[in-house]
Each structure stands twice: as C-alpha cells, then as structure tokens.
Amino acid sequence: MTAAAPGLPAPARTENALALGILRQPGTVLFGPGQRRQVPRLVAGFARHALLVTDARMAASAEFAALADGLRDAGVAVEVYDGTLAELPRENVMELVERFRDRPIDVVIGIGGGSCLDLAKVSAVVLARGGDVRELYGEFLVPGPGIPVVTVPTTGGTGAEVTCISVIYDAERGMKVGVASPHLEAAVAVIDPELTLSCPPGLTAATGADALSHLVEAFTGRAKNPGPEQLASTLYAGKNLLTDVYARAGLERLASSLPAVVADPADLAARTDTMFASYCAGMAINTAGTAGAHAIQSPIGNLTHTPHGFGVSALLPYVMRYNLPARVPEFAEIGSLLGVADPGASELERAKAGIVGVESLLEVLGAPTDLAALGLDPADFGFVADQALLATRLTANNPRELTRAAVLEILERGHAGDRGWWSL
C-alpha cells in the first residue's frame, strides 16, 4: 500500500480483534437549549452547599448570576471561585483548595470552558482527599471518589464535561500533565448550546478545531485489544466499537455546523449541532484518547503561548498525512462522513479527500494550518520532539509509531506548510 519515508518506521495497522466496546461517562447527561435552568433542581436533589468554579468572564455574565440565584432559591448555599486561567496552571488548583478546604462543600459545579471544567473535576478530588495534586499525576492514581461534580460547558469544543481527565500546566516541570481516573467523571453534565452564543469568534474557532481534532484522532487512533488488567489500570483502552459510534456522529454534524456557525454566530441550530459534536468527541476520546497532534502540541503551546485548539489545528494536516498509511479505510470513511469523497474513487483517493475535507473545515474556521503561523522557531524542533515523546499516554494512541525522526519530519513539513503526500 504505502511505504515508509526513509528513516521512518514502516506503517502497521492495528485492528479491534476483540470487537471491544467501552465507554466511561457521567451518570446523567442533559442536553439541549435552555437546559442550564434545570441545574438548581438537579443539584438540590443531592447537595446543600455548592462551589461554583468559573473564570472572570463567565462570572460577570447574566447567565452565571441567574444560575447562582437559582441555586440559592432552591435552598443551596453558593460559594464562587472565579480565578480560573487558560491552560489551567497548577497554582489555580492550589489556590482553590486552600481557600475552600474547610468549607462544607458537597457539590462542585464547573461552568465555563475546558479549564474551568478540568479545575472543577480535579479540585473536587483534592478537596475530598487532601494532599497535593502532584500526587495524582498519571493514570488511575486517584484512590477514591471526590465530591460530586456537575459540569456546565460554555464552549463547543473541549468535551471536558464528559471526560475523566484534567490537564494541568505545571510550571516547575515546564509541561502539561494529566490527572486521569474514572473518579474524575462528572455525576451530571448539563450541556446547553445557548451558553455558546456569546462565545467570541476566536474562541469559537479554537474550540471548534479542538473538537474536530478529537473526532479525527479518536476515529483513526490505535486499536489496542486490552486485557482485563489493562482495562483496570489504563484510561485509554483504544479505538473501539462504541467510540467509533460517537466519532461518526460528531464528524457528520461538524461537516455542516462549523461552516454555519462561522456564517452566522447567532445560529442556535448550528451552535446546537456543534456542541453535540463536541459532546460526541468527548465521549470518544474518553476511552480512545487523543494522539500525535495533541502530544506534539503541548510543548509548542508552552513555547508559543498559543491556544490549544489552534496548536492542534496547525499540526493536524501533517499528522494525518503521516498516519494515513496505517488508517486508509478510516480516512476514506471520514471523506464519506464529511460528504467530500467521490464514492466511485479508490479507497486511497477517498482517504486523501477525507484529509483535505478536514483541512477545509479548519480553514473555514480561520484556524491556522501551519506551524509558522504559531510563531514556532525551527531552532526549537528538537526540544519539541523530545518533549512530545514524553507524553506516552498520548503517543501510545497514535495509529503509527512516533519516533523522534517522525516528529521532526512532521514539524519540518508543518512549518513549511508542505501538504504534499508522504512517499507512496
């Protein structure tokens, strides 16, 4: 089919030979326009003292005030932490826990973008169990459940409302780290597309690109065929039957909803479809995981201080091309799901059409599709490659083995904007 480029590992295809299907998900998911108004009723059924975790922009909104007032009217005391910062620095976790550790909090409600939701999930565990969040870095290291969490996303992209991982930037380590455990799963996720109507265009573009990258990486990721011990100790069990269902549904929605949102940011139907696709992406990556683009983006984001969604969008065209030899049928199906592949063409041509279709959606969003646009200095390629390969939780999901040479070539092609096909 396809030969490896000189010096790079030959492509190998993995199959879900076990016909495995696995999902991890919140106990309750409530989706639809206006559904945020049900949060007070839901919370009052099991809690009396809520901590609302958000950022300064959301805390100043009428929607946030209405939610807090609704909780109080339902007999729930309300505390607020509104200091969440982008990319979730560890200091946010430390500050929140220090401020509220002695309060009788019995529910943590995260409302906002991915960092707000990640902070709510991880701080609920640290508040309940004590200690330093650093003790929880890694997979399955959370010893037990935390305070119940309710997630209310305000962006259509991260899927953090349904994932059981929180990503934290640890400045002393100079890298992002994950706290990954089923104990971080929200008790309730309330997904209201109306909350995305006020999303600024730049944030809409970055989160839309993030959702698209999640769907592509989950659908084309590695199938692992894990045994019982692996399932009990590894968050990312690999691409499987159930994650594929969500990935397909999400890709179909984004094909039409992303252009519609760009054309009219007030189009609630398009916002609804985009947020549903983001939810599907979260459900897919919760067990399939993200892969190469996310592993390489993390050190690039640290160097360039660019949004996560724009980092993965700039990498995705080149990572997809690298992965194509190991995932031709999946990329061909993406071409069909996006409505861009000629049914009469060969499977390889349909796969290439799928990749170009993904790139076209990124371009419609106005997301960058090359690394020079992020300001990445080629002198840093070696550092980026070394750091990316440390993210084994992510690189293990890539459908084709990632070596240092492979990452360097992805970076070189990505910086040059070289969208030629790798040697066939």
CSV table of C-alpha atoms in Angstrom, one decimal:
chain,number,residue,atom,x,y,z
A,1,MET,CA,0.0,0.0,0.0
A,2,THR,CA,2.3,2.7,1.3
A,3,ALA,CA,6.0,2.7,2.1
A,4,ALA,CA,7.6,4.5,4.9
A,5,ALA,CA,9.6,7.6,4.2
A,6,PRO,CA,13.4,6.9,4.6
A,7,GLY,CA,14.4,6.5,8.2
A,8,LEU,CA,10.9,6.3,9.5
A,9,PRO,CA,9.1,3.3,10.9
A,10,ALA,CA,7.1,1.2,8.4
A,11,PRO,CA,3.3,1.7,8.8
A,12,ALA,CA,1.5,-1.1,10.7
A,13,ARG,CA,-2.3,-1.4,11.0
A,14,THR,CA,-3.9,-2.4,14.3
A,15,GLU,CA,-7.4,-3.9,14.4
A,16,ASN,CA,-10.0,-4.2,17.2
A,17,ALA,CA,-9.8,-8.0,17.1
A,18,LEU,CA,-11.7,-8.4,20.3
A,19,ALA,CA,-14.7,-6.4,18.9
A,20,LEU,CA,-14.3,-4.4,22.1
A,21,GLY,CA,-16.7,-1.6,23.1
A,22,ILE,CA,-16.1,0.5,26.2
A,23,LEU,CA,-17.3,3.9,27.3
A,24,ARG,CA,-16.9,5.9,30.5
A,25,GLN,CA,-19.5,8.6,31.0
A,26,PRO,CA,-21.3,10.8,33.6
A,27,GLY,CA,-24.2,9.4,35.5
A,28,THR,CA,-26.6,11.8,33.9
A,29,VAL,CA,-26.2,13.9,30.7
A,30,LEU,CA,-28.8,16.6,30.0
A,31,PHE,CA,-28.5,18.2,26.5
A,32,GLY,CA,-30.4,21.0,24.8
A,33,PRO,CA,-31.0,24.7,24.5
A,34,GLY,CA,-32.1,26.2,27.9
A,35,GLN,CA,-31.3,23.1,29.9
A,36,ARG,CA,-29.0,25.0,32.2
A,37,ARG,CA,-32.1,26.2,34.0
A,38,GLN,CA,-32.5,22.7,35.4
A,39,VAL,CA,-29.2,22.7,37.3
A,40,PRO,CA,-30.7,24.1,40.5
A,41,ARG,CA,-33.3,21.3,40.6
A,42,LEU,CA,-30.8,18.6,39.8
A,43,VAL,CA,-28.3,19.9,42.4
A,44,ALA,CA,-30.9,20.4,45.2
A,45,GLY,CA,-31.7,16.7,44.9
A,46,PHE,CA,-28.4,15.7,46.5
A,47,ALA,CA,-26.5,18.8,47.8
A,48,ARG,CA,-26.8,21.8,50.1
A,49,HIS,CA,-23.5,23.7,49.7
A,50,ALA,CA,-22.2,24.3,46.2
A,51,LEU,CA,-18.9,25.6,45.0
A,52,LEU,CA,-19.2,27.2,41.5
A,53,VAL,CA,-15.9,27.1,39.6
A,54,THR,CA,-15.6,29.5,36.7
A,55,ASP,CA,-13.5,32.3,35.2
A,56,ALA,CA,-13.8,36.1,35.4
A,57,ARG,CA,-15.6,36.5,32.1
A,58,MET,CA,-18.3,34.0,32.9
A,59,ALA,CA,-18.7,35.2,36.5
A,60,ALA,CA,-19.7,38.6,35.2
A,61,SER,CA,-22.4,37.3,32.9
A,62,ALA,CA,-26.2,37.4,33.4
A,63,GLU,CA,-26.3,33.6,32.8
A,64,PHE,CA,-24.0,32.9,35.7
A,65,ALA,CA,-25.9,35.3,38.1
A,66,ALA,CA,-29.2,33.5,37.1
A,67,LEU,CA,-27.6,30.1,37.9
A,68,ALA,CA,-26.3,31.2,41.3
A,69,ASP,CA,-29.6,32.8,42.2
A,70,GLY,CA,-31.5,29.7,41.1
A,71,LEU,CA,-29.4,27.5,43.4
A,72,ARG,CA,-30.0,29.8,46.3
A,73,ASP,CA,-33.7,29.8,45.6
A,74,ALA,CA,-33.6,26.0,45.7
A,75,GLY,CA,-32.0,26.1,49.1
A,76,VAL,CA,-28.4,25.5,48.1
A,77,ALA,CA,-25.7,27.8,49.6
A,78,VAL,CA,-23.3,29.1,47.0
A,79,GLU,CA,-19.6,29.8,47.1
A,80,VAL,CA,-17.7,31.1,44.0
A,81,TYR,CA,-14.2,30.6,42.7
A,82,ASP,CA,-13.8,32.8,39.5
A,83,GLY,CA,-10.0,32.8,39.2
A,84,THR,CA,-9.6,30.0,36.6
A,85,LEU,CA,-6.9,30.8,34.0
A,86,ALA,CA,-6.4,29.5,30.5
A,87,GLU,CA,-4.4,26.2,30.2
A,88,LEU,CA,-5.2,25.6,33.9
A,89,PRO,CA,-2.0,26.3,35.9
A,90,ARG,CA,-1.3,24.2,38.9
A,91,GLU,CA,-1.5,27.3,41.0
A,92,ASN,CA,-5.2,27.5,40.4
A,93,VAL,CA,-5.7,24.1,42.0
A,94,MET,CA,-3.6,25.1,45.0
A,95,GLU,CA,-5.4,28.4,45.5
A,96,LEU,CA,-8.9,26.9,45.2
A,97,VAL,CA,-8.1,24.1,47.6
A,98,GLU,CA,-6.5,26.4,50.2
A,99,ARG,CA,-9.5,28.8,50.1
A,100,PHE,CA,-12.3,26.2,50.3
A,101,ARG,CA,-10.8,23.2,52.1
A,102,ASP,CA,-12.6,24.0,55.4
A,103,ARG,CA,-16.0,24.8,53.8
A,104,PRO,CA,-18.8,22.2,53.9
A,105,ILE,CA,-18.8,21.8,50.1
A,106,ASP,CA,-20.9,18.9,48.9
A,107,VAL,CA,-21.1,19.6,45.2
A,108,VAL,CA,-18.6,21.3,42.8
A,109,ILE,CA,-20.2,22.9,39.7
A,110,GLY,CA,-17.9,23.8,36.9
A,111,ILE,CA,-19.2,26.3,34.4
A,112,GLY,CA,-17.1,27.6,31.6
A,113,GLY,CA,-14.6,26.3,29.1
A,114,GLY,CA,-12.3,23.3,29.4
A,115,SER,CA,-10.0,24.8,32.0
A,116,CYS,CA,-12.9,25.6,34.3
A,117,LEU,CA,-14.4,22.1,34.0
A,118,ASP,CA,-11.0,20.5,34.5
A,119,LEU,CA,-10.4,22.6,37.6
A,120,ALA,CA,-13.8,21.6,39.0
A,121,LYS,CA,-13.1,17.9,38.4
A,122,VAL,CA,-9.6,17.7,39.9
A,123,SER,CA,-10.3,20.1,42.8
A,124,ALA,CA,-13.3,18.1,43.8
A,125,VAL,CA,-10.9,15.1,44.3
A,126,VAL,CA,-8.3,17.1,46.2
A,127,LEU,CA,-10.8,18.8,48.4
A,128,ALA,CA,-12.2,15.4,49.4
A,129,ARG,CA,-9.0,13.6,49.9
A,130,GLY,CA,-6.4,16.2,50.7
A,131,GLY,CA,-2.7,16.2,49.7
A,132,ASP,CA,-1.0,17.8,46.7
A,133,VAL,CA,-2.4,17.4,43.2
A,134,ARG,CA,1.0,16.3,42.1
A,135,GLU,CA,0.5,13.0,43.9
A,136,LEU,CA,-2.3,12.3,41.3
A,137,TYR,CA,-0.4,13.0,38.1
A,138,GLY,CA,-0.8,10.0,35.8
A,139,GLU,CA,-3.4,7.3,35.3
A,140,PHE,CA,-5.6,5.5,38.0
A,141,LEU,CA,-3.7,7.2,40.9
A,142,VAL,CA,-6.8,8.8,42.4
A,143,PRO,CA,-7.6,6.5,45.4
A,144,GLY,CA,-11.3,7.1,45.5
A,145,PRO,CA,-14.2,9.3,44.6
A,146,GLY,CA,-14.2,13.0,45.3
A,147,ILE,CA,-17.0,15.5,45.9
A,148,PRO,CA,-19.8,15.1,43.2
A,149,VAL,CA,-19.2,17.3,40.2
A,150,VAL,CA,-21.7,18.9,37.8
A,151,THR,CA,-20.3,20.2,34.6
A,152,VAL,CA,-21.8,23.0,32.5
A,153,PRO,CA,-19.8,23.8,29.4
A,154,THR,CA,-19.9,27.2,27.7
A,155,THR,CA,-17.8,26.3,24.6
A,156,GLY,CA,-18.4,23.8,21.9
A,157,GLY,CA,-15.0,22.1,21.7
A,158,THR,CA,-13.2,20.6,24.6
A,159,GLY,CA,-15.6,17.8,25.6
A,160,ALA,CA,-14.3,18.2,29.2
A,161,GLU,CA,-17.8,18.0,30.5
A,162,VAL,CA,-17.8,14.2,29.9
A,163,THR,CA,-14.1,13.2,30.2
A,164,CYS,CA,-12.5,11.8,33.3
A,165,ILE,CA,-9.2,13.6,32.9
A,166,SER,CA,-8.0,17.1,34.0
A,167,VAL,CA,-5.0,18.6,32.2
A,168,ILE,CA,-2.8,20.9,34.3
A,169,TYR,CA,0.1,23.1,33.4
A,170,ASP,CA,2.9,22.5,36.0
A,171,ALA,CA,5.3,25.5,35.6
A,172,GLU,CA,8.1,23.9,37.7
A,173,ARG,CA,8.0,20.9,35.3
A,174,GLY,CA,7.6,23.1,32.3
A,175,MET,CA,4.9,20.9,30.8
A,176,LYS,CA,1.2,19.9,30.9
A,177,VAL,CA,0.3,16.8,32.9
A,178,GLY,CA,-2.8,14.8,33.3
A,179,VAL,CA,-4.8,13.5,36.3
A,180,ALA,CA,-6.6,10.6,34.6
A,181,SER,CA,-9.1,8.5,36.6
A,182,PRO,CA,-12.7,7.3,36.4
A,183,HIS,CA,-13.1,9.0,39.8
A,184,LEU,CA,-12.9,12.4,37.9
A,185,GLU,CA,-16.1,11.6,35.9
A,186,ALA,CA,-18.8,14.1,36.5
A,187,ALA,CA,-22.0,13.0,38.2
A,188,VAL,CA,-24.1,15.2,36.0
A,189,ALA,CA,-23.3,17.0,32.7
A,190,VAL,CA,-25.7,19.8,31.6
A,191,ILE,CA,-24.9,20.8,28.0
A,192,ASP,CA,-26.8,24.0,26.9
A,193,PRO,CA,-25.9,25.3,23.5
A,194,GLU,CA,-27.4,28.7,24.3
A,195,LEU,CA,-24.3,29.3,26.5
A,196,THR,CA,-22.1,29.3,23.4
A,197,LEU,CA,-23.9,32.1,21.7
A,198,SER,CA,-21.7,34.7,23.5
A,199,CYS,CA,-18.5,32.8,22.6
A,200,PRO,CA,-16.1,35.3,20.8
A,201,PRO,CA,-15.1,34.3,17.2
A,202,GLY,CA,-11.5,33.4,18.2
A,203,LEU,CA,-12.7,31.1,20.9
A,204,THR,CA,-15.3,29.5,18.7
A,205,ALA,CA,-12.6,28.8,16.1
A,206,ALA,CA,-10.1,27.4,18.6
A,207,THR,CA,-12.7,25.1,20.3
A,208,GLY,CA,-14.2,24.0,17.0
A,209,ALA,CA,-10.8,23.0,15.8
A,210,ASP,CA,-10.2,21.1,19.0
A,211,ALA,CA,-13.5,19.2,18.7
A,212,LEU,CA,-12.7,18.3,15.1
A,213,SER,CA,-9.2,17.1,16.1
A,214,HIS,CA,-10.7,14.9,18.9
A,215,LEU,CA,-13.0,13.2,16.5
A,216,VAL,CA,-10.3,12.6,13.9
A,217,GLU,CA,-7.8,11.3,16.4
A,218,ALA,CA,-10.3,9.1,18.2
A,219,PHE,CA,-11.6,7.6,14.9
A,220,THR,CA,-8.2,7.0,13.4
A,221,GLY,CA,-6.4,6.0,16.7
A,222,ARG,CA,-4.7,2.8,17.7
A,223,ALA,CA,-6.8,-0.3,18.5
A,224,LYS,CA,-5.2,-1.9,21.5
A,225,ASN,CA,-7.2,-5.1,22.4
A,226,PRO,CA,-6.6,-4.6,26.1
A,227,GLY,CA,-7.0,-7.5,28.6
A,228,PRO,CA,-8.8,-7.2,31.9
A,229,GLU,CA,-5.7,-6.0,33.8
A,230,GLN,CA,-5.1,-3.2,31.2
A,231,LEU,CA,-8.7,-2.1,31.3
A,232,ALA,CA,-8.4,-1.8,35.1
A,233,SER,CA,-5.3,0.3,35.0
A,234,THR,CA,-5.3,2.3,31.7
A,235,LEU,CA,-7.7,5.1,30.9
A,236,TYR,CA,-7.2,4.9,27.1
A,237,ALA,CA,-8.3,1.5,26.0
A,238,GLY,CA,-8.0,2.5,22.4
A,239,LYS,CA,-10.3,2.9,19.4
A,240,ASN,CA,-13.3,0.6,19.8
A,241,LEU,CA,-16.8,-0.1,18.6
A,242,LEU,CA,-18.5,2.4,20.9
A,243,THR,CA,-16.1,5.3,20.5
A,244,ASP,CA,-16.5,4.9,16.7
A,245,VAL,CA,-20.3,5.4,17.0
A,246,TYR,CA,-19.7,8.8,18.7
A,247,ALA,CA,-16.9,9.8,16.3
A,248,ARG,CA,-19.0,9.1,13.3
A,249,ALA,CA,-21.9,11.1,14.7
A,250,GLY,CA,-19.7,14.0,15.6
A,251,LEU,CA,-17.9,14.2,12.3
A,252,GLU,CA,-21.2,14.2,10.4
A,253,ARG,CA,-22.5,17.1,12.5
A,254,LEU,CA,-19.4,19.2,12.2
A,255,ALA,CA,-19.3,18.9,8.4
A,256,SER,CA,-22.3,21.3,8.2
A,257,SER,CA,-22.4,23.0,11.6
A,258,LEU,CA,-18.9,24.6,11.6
A,259,PRO,CA,-19.5,26.5,8.3
A,260,ALA,CA,-22.9,27.5,9.5
A,261,VAL,CA,-21.6,28.9,12.8
A,262,VAL,CA,-18.9,30.9,11.0
A,263,ALA,CA,-21.5,32.3,8.6
A,264,ASP,CA,-23.9,33.2,11.5
A,265,PRO,CA,-22.6,33.0,15.1
A,266,ALA,CA,-26.2,33.6,16.3
A,267,ASP,CA,-27.5,30.4,14.5
A,268,LEU,CA,-28.7,28.4,17.5
A,269,ALA,CA,-29.3,25.3,15.5
A,270,ALA,CA,-25.7,25.3,14.2
A,271,ARG,CA,-24.4,26.0,17.7
A,272,THR,CA,-26.5,23.1,19.0
A,273,ASP,CA,-25.1,20.7,16.3
A,274,THR,CA,-21.6,21.9,17.1
A,275,MET,CA,-22.0,21.4,20.8
A,276,PHE,CA,-23.5,18.0,20.2
A,277,ALA,CA,-20.5,17.1,18.1
A,278,SER,CA,-18.2,18.3,20.9
A,279,TYR,CA,-20.0,16.1,23.3
A,280,CYS,CA,-19.6,13.2,20.9
A,281,ALA,CA,-15.9,14.0,20.7
A,282,GLY,CA,-15.6,14.0,24.5
A,283,MET,CA,-17.3,10.6,24.7
A,284,ALA,CA,-15.0,9.2,22.0
A,285,ILE,CA,-11.7,10.4,23.5
A,286,ASN,CA,-12.6,9.4,27.0
A,287,THR,CA,-11.6,5.8,26.1
A,288,ALA,CA,-10.0,6.1,22.7
A,289,GLY,CA,-7.8,9.0,23.7
A,290,THR,CA,-6.1,11.7,21.6
A,291,ALA,CA,-2.9,11.0,19.8
A,292,GLY,CA,0.0,12.5,17.9
A,293,ALA,CA,-1.3,16.1,17.2
A,294,HIS,CA,-2.1,16.5,20.9
A,295,ALA,CA,1.3,15.1,22.1
A,296,ILE,CA,3.2,17.5,19.8
A,297,GLN,CA,1.0,20.5,20.5
A,298,SER,CA,1.7,20.6,24.3
A,299,PRO,CA,5.4,21.7,24.1
A,300,ILE,CA,4.5,24.0,21.1
A,301,GLY,CA,1.8,25.7,23.2
A,302,ASN,CA,4.3,26.2,26.1
A,303,LEU,CA,6.8,27.8,23.8
A,304,THR,CA,4.4,30.0,21.7
A,305,HIS,CA,1.6,30.7,24.2
A,306,THR,CA,-0.9,29.9,21.5
A,307,PRO,CA,-4.4,28.4,22.2
A,308,HIS,CA,-4.5,24.6,22.4
A,309,GLY,CA,-7.1,24.4,19.6
A,310,PHE,CA,-5.0,26.4,17.2
A,311,GLY,CA,-2.0,24.3,18.0
A,312,VAL,CA,-3.7,21.1,17.1
A,313,SER,CA,-5.2,22.6,14.0
A,314,ALA,CA,-1.8,23.7,12.8
A,315,LEU,CA,-0.4,20.1,13.3
A,316,LEU,CA,-3.4,18.1,12.2
A,317,PRO,CA,-2.8,18.2,8.4
A,318,TYR,CA,0.7,16.8,8.8
A,319,VAL,CA,0.0,14.3,11.5
A,320,MET,CA,-2.9,13.0,9.3
A,321,ARG,CA,-0.6,12.6,6.3
A,322,TYR,CA,1.9,10.7,8.5
A,323,ASN,CA,-0.8,8.4,9.8
A,324,LEU,CA,-2.6,7.8,6.5
A,325,PRO,CA,-0.7,4.6,5.6
A,326,ALA,CA,-2.0,2.9,8.8
A,327,ARG,CA,-5.5,4.2,8.6
A,328,VAL,CA,-6.6,4.3,4.9
A,329,PRO,CA,-10.1,2.8,5.5
A,330,GLU,CA,-10.8,5.2,8.4
A,331,PHE,CA,-9.8,8.3,6.5
A,332,ALA,CA,-11.8,7.1,3.5
A,333,GLU,CA,-14.8,6.9,5.8
A,334,ILE,CA,-14.1,10.4,7.1
A,335,GLY,CA,-14.3,11.5,3.5
A,336,SER,CA,-17.8,10.0,3.2
A,337,LEU,CA,-18.9,11.4,6.6
A,338,LEU,CA,-17.9,14.9,5.6
A,339,GLY,CA,-19.5,14.5,2.2
A,340,VAL,CA,-16.3,15.2,0.2
A,341,ALA,CA,-15.3,11.8,-1.2
A,342,ASP,CA,-16.3,10.5,-4.6
A,343,PRO,CA,-18.0,7.1,-4.0
A,344,GLY,CA,-16.5,5.8,-7.2
A,345,ALA,CA,-13.0,6.7,-6.4
A,346,SER,CA,-10.4,4.3,-5.0
A,347,GLU,CA,-10.2,3.9,-1.2
A,348,LEU,CA,-6.9,5.7,-1.1
A,349,GLU,CA,-8.3,8.7,-3.1
A,350,ARG,CA,-11.3,8.8,-0.8
A,351,ALA,CA,-8.9,8.8,2.2
A,352,LYS,CA,-7.0,11.7,0.8
A,353,ALA,CA,-10.3,13.5,0.2
A,354,GLY,CA,-11.2,12.9,3.9
A,355,ILE,CA,-7.9,14.6,5.0
A,356,VAL,CA,-8.4,17.5,2.6
A,357,GLY,CA,-12.0,17.8,3.9
A,358,VAL,CA,-10.8,18.1,7.5
A,359,GLU,CA,-8.3,20.8,6.4
A,360,SER,CA,-11.1,22.7,4.6
A,361,LEU,CA,-13.2,22.8,7.8
A,362,LEU,CA,-10.2,24.2,9.7
A,363,GLU,CA,-9.7,26.8,7.0
A,364,VAL,CA,-13.4,27.8,7.2
A,365,LEU,CA,-13.0,28.3,10.9
A,366,GLY,CA,-10.0,30.6,10.3
A,367,ALA,CA,-7.8,28.2,12.4
A,368,PRO,CA,-4.1,28.1,11.4
A,369,THR,CA,-2.9,25.1,9.3
A,370,ASP,CA,0.8,25.6,9.5
A,371,LEU,CA,3.3,25.9,12.4
A,372,ALA,CA,4.9,29.1,11.2
A,373,ALA,CA,1.6,30.9,11.9
A,374,LEU,CA,2.1,30.0,15.6
A,375,GLY,CA,5.5,31.6,15.7
A,376,LEU,CA,7.3,28.3,16.3
A,377,ASP,CA,11.1,28.7,15.9
A,378,PRO,CA,12.7,25.9,13.9
A,379,ALA,CA,15.6,26.0,16.4
A,380,ASP,CA,13.1,24.5,18.9
A,381,PHE,CA,12.1,21.5,16.8
A,382,GLY,CA,14.4,19.1,18.7
A,383,PHE,CA,13.1,20.3,22.1
A,384,VAL,CA,9.5,19.9,20.9
A,385,ALA,CA,10.2,16.4,19.6
A,386,ASP,CA,11.8,15.3,22.9
A,387,GLN,CA,9.0,16.7,25.0
A,388,ALA,CA,6.3,15.2,22.7
A,389,LEU,CA,7.7,11.8,23.1
A,390,LEU,CA,7.5,12.1,26.9
A,391,ALA,CA,3.7,12.2,26.5
A,392,THR,CA,3.5,8.4,26.3
A,393,ARG,CA,-0.2,8.5,27.4
A,394,LEU,CA,-0.9,10.2,24.0
A,395,THR,CA,1.8,8.8,21.7
A,396,ALA,CA,0.6,5.2,22.6
A,397,ASN,CA,-2.7,6.1,20.9
A,398,ASN,CA,-1.2,7.2,17.6
A,399,PRO,CA,-2.0,4.6,14.9
A,400,ARG,CA,1.5,4.7,13.5
A,401,GLU,CA,4.6,4.6,15.7
A,402,LEU,CA,6.0,8.1,16.5
A,403,THR,CA,9.8,8.3,16.7
A,404,ARG,CA,11.9,11.3,17.1
A,405,ALA,CA,12.7,11.3,13.4
A,406,ALA,CA,9.0,11.1,12.6
A,407,VAL,CA,8.1,14.0,14.9
A,408,LEU,CA,10.9,16.1,13.4
A,409,GLU,CA,9.7,15.5,9.9
A,410,ILE,CA,6.1,16.4,10.9
A,411,LEU,CA,7.5,19.6,12.4
A,412,GLU,CA,9.5,20.4,9.3
A,413,ARG,CA,6.6,19.8,6.9
A,414,GLY,CA,4.2,21.6,9.2
A,415,HIS,CA,6.4,24.7,9.5
A,416,ALA,CA,6.9,24.8,5.7
A,417,GLY,CA,3.2,24.3,5.1
A,418,ASP,CA,4.1,21.2,2.9
A,419,ARG,CA,0.9,19.4,2.3
A,420,GLY,CA,2.3,17.0,-0.2
A,421,TRP,CA,1.6,13.3,0.4
A,422,TRP,CA,4.2,11.3,2.1
A,423,SER,CA,6.0,8.8,-0.1
A,424,LEU,CA,3.5,6.3,-1.5
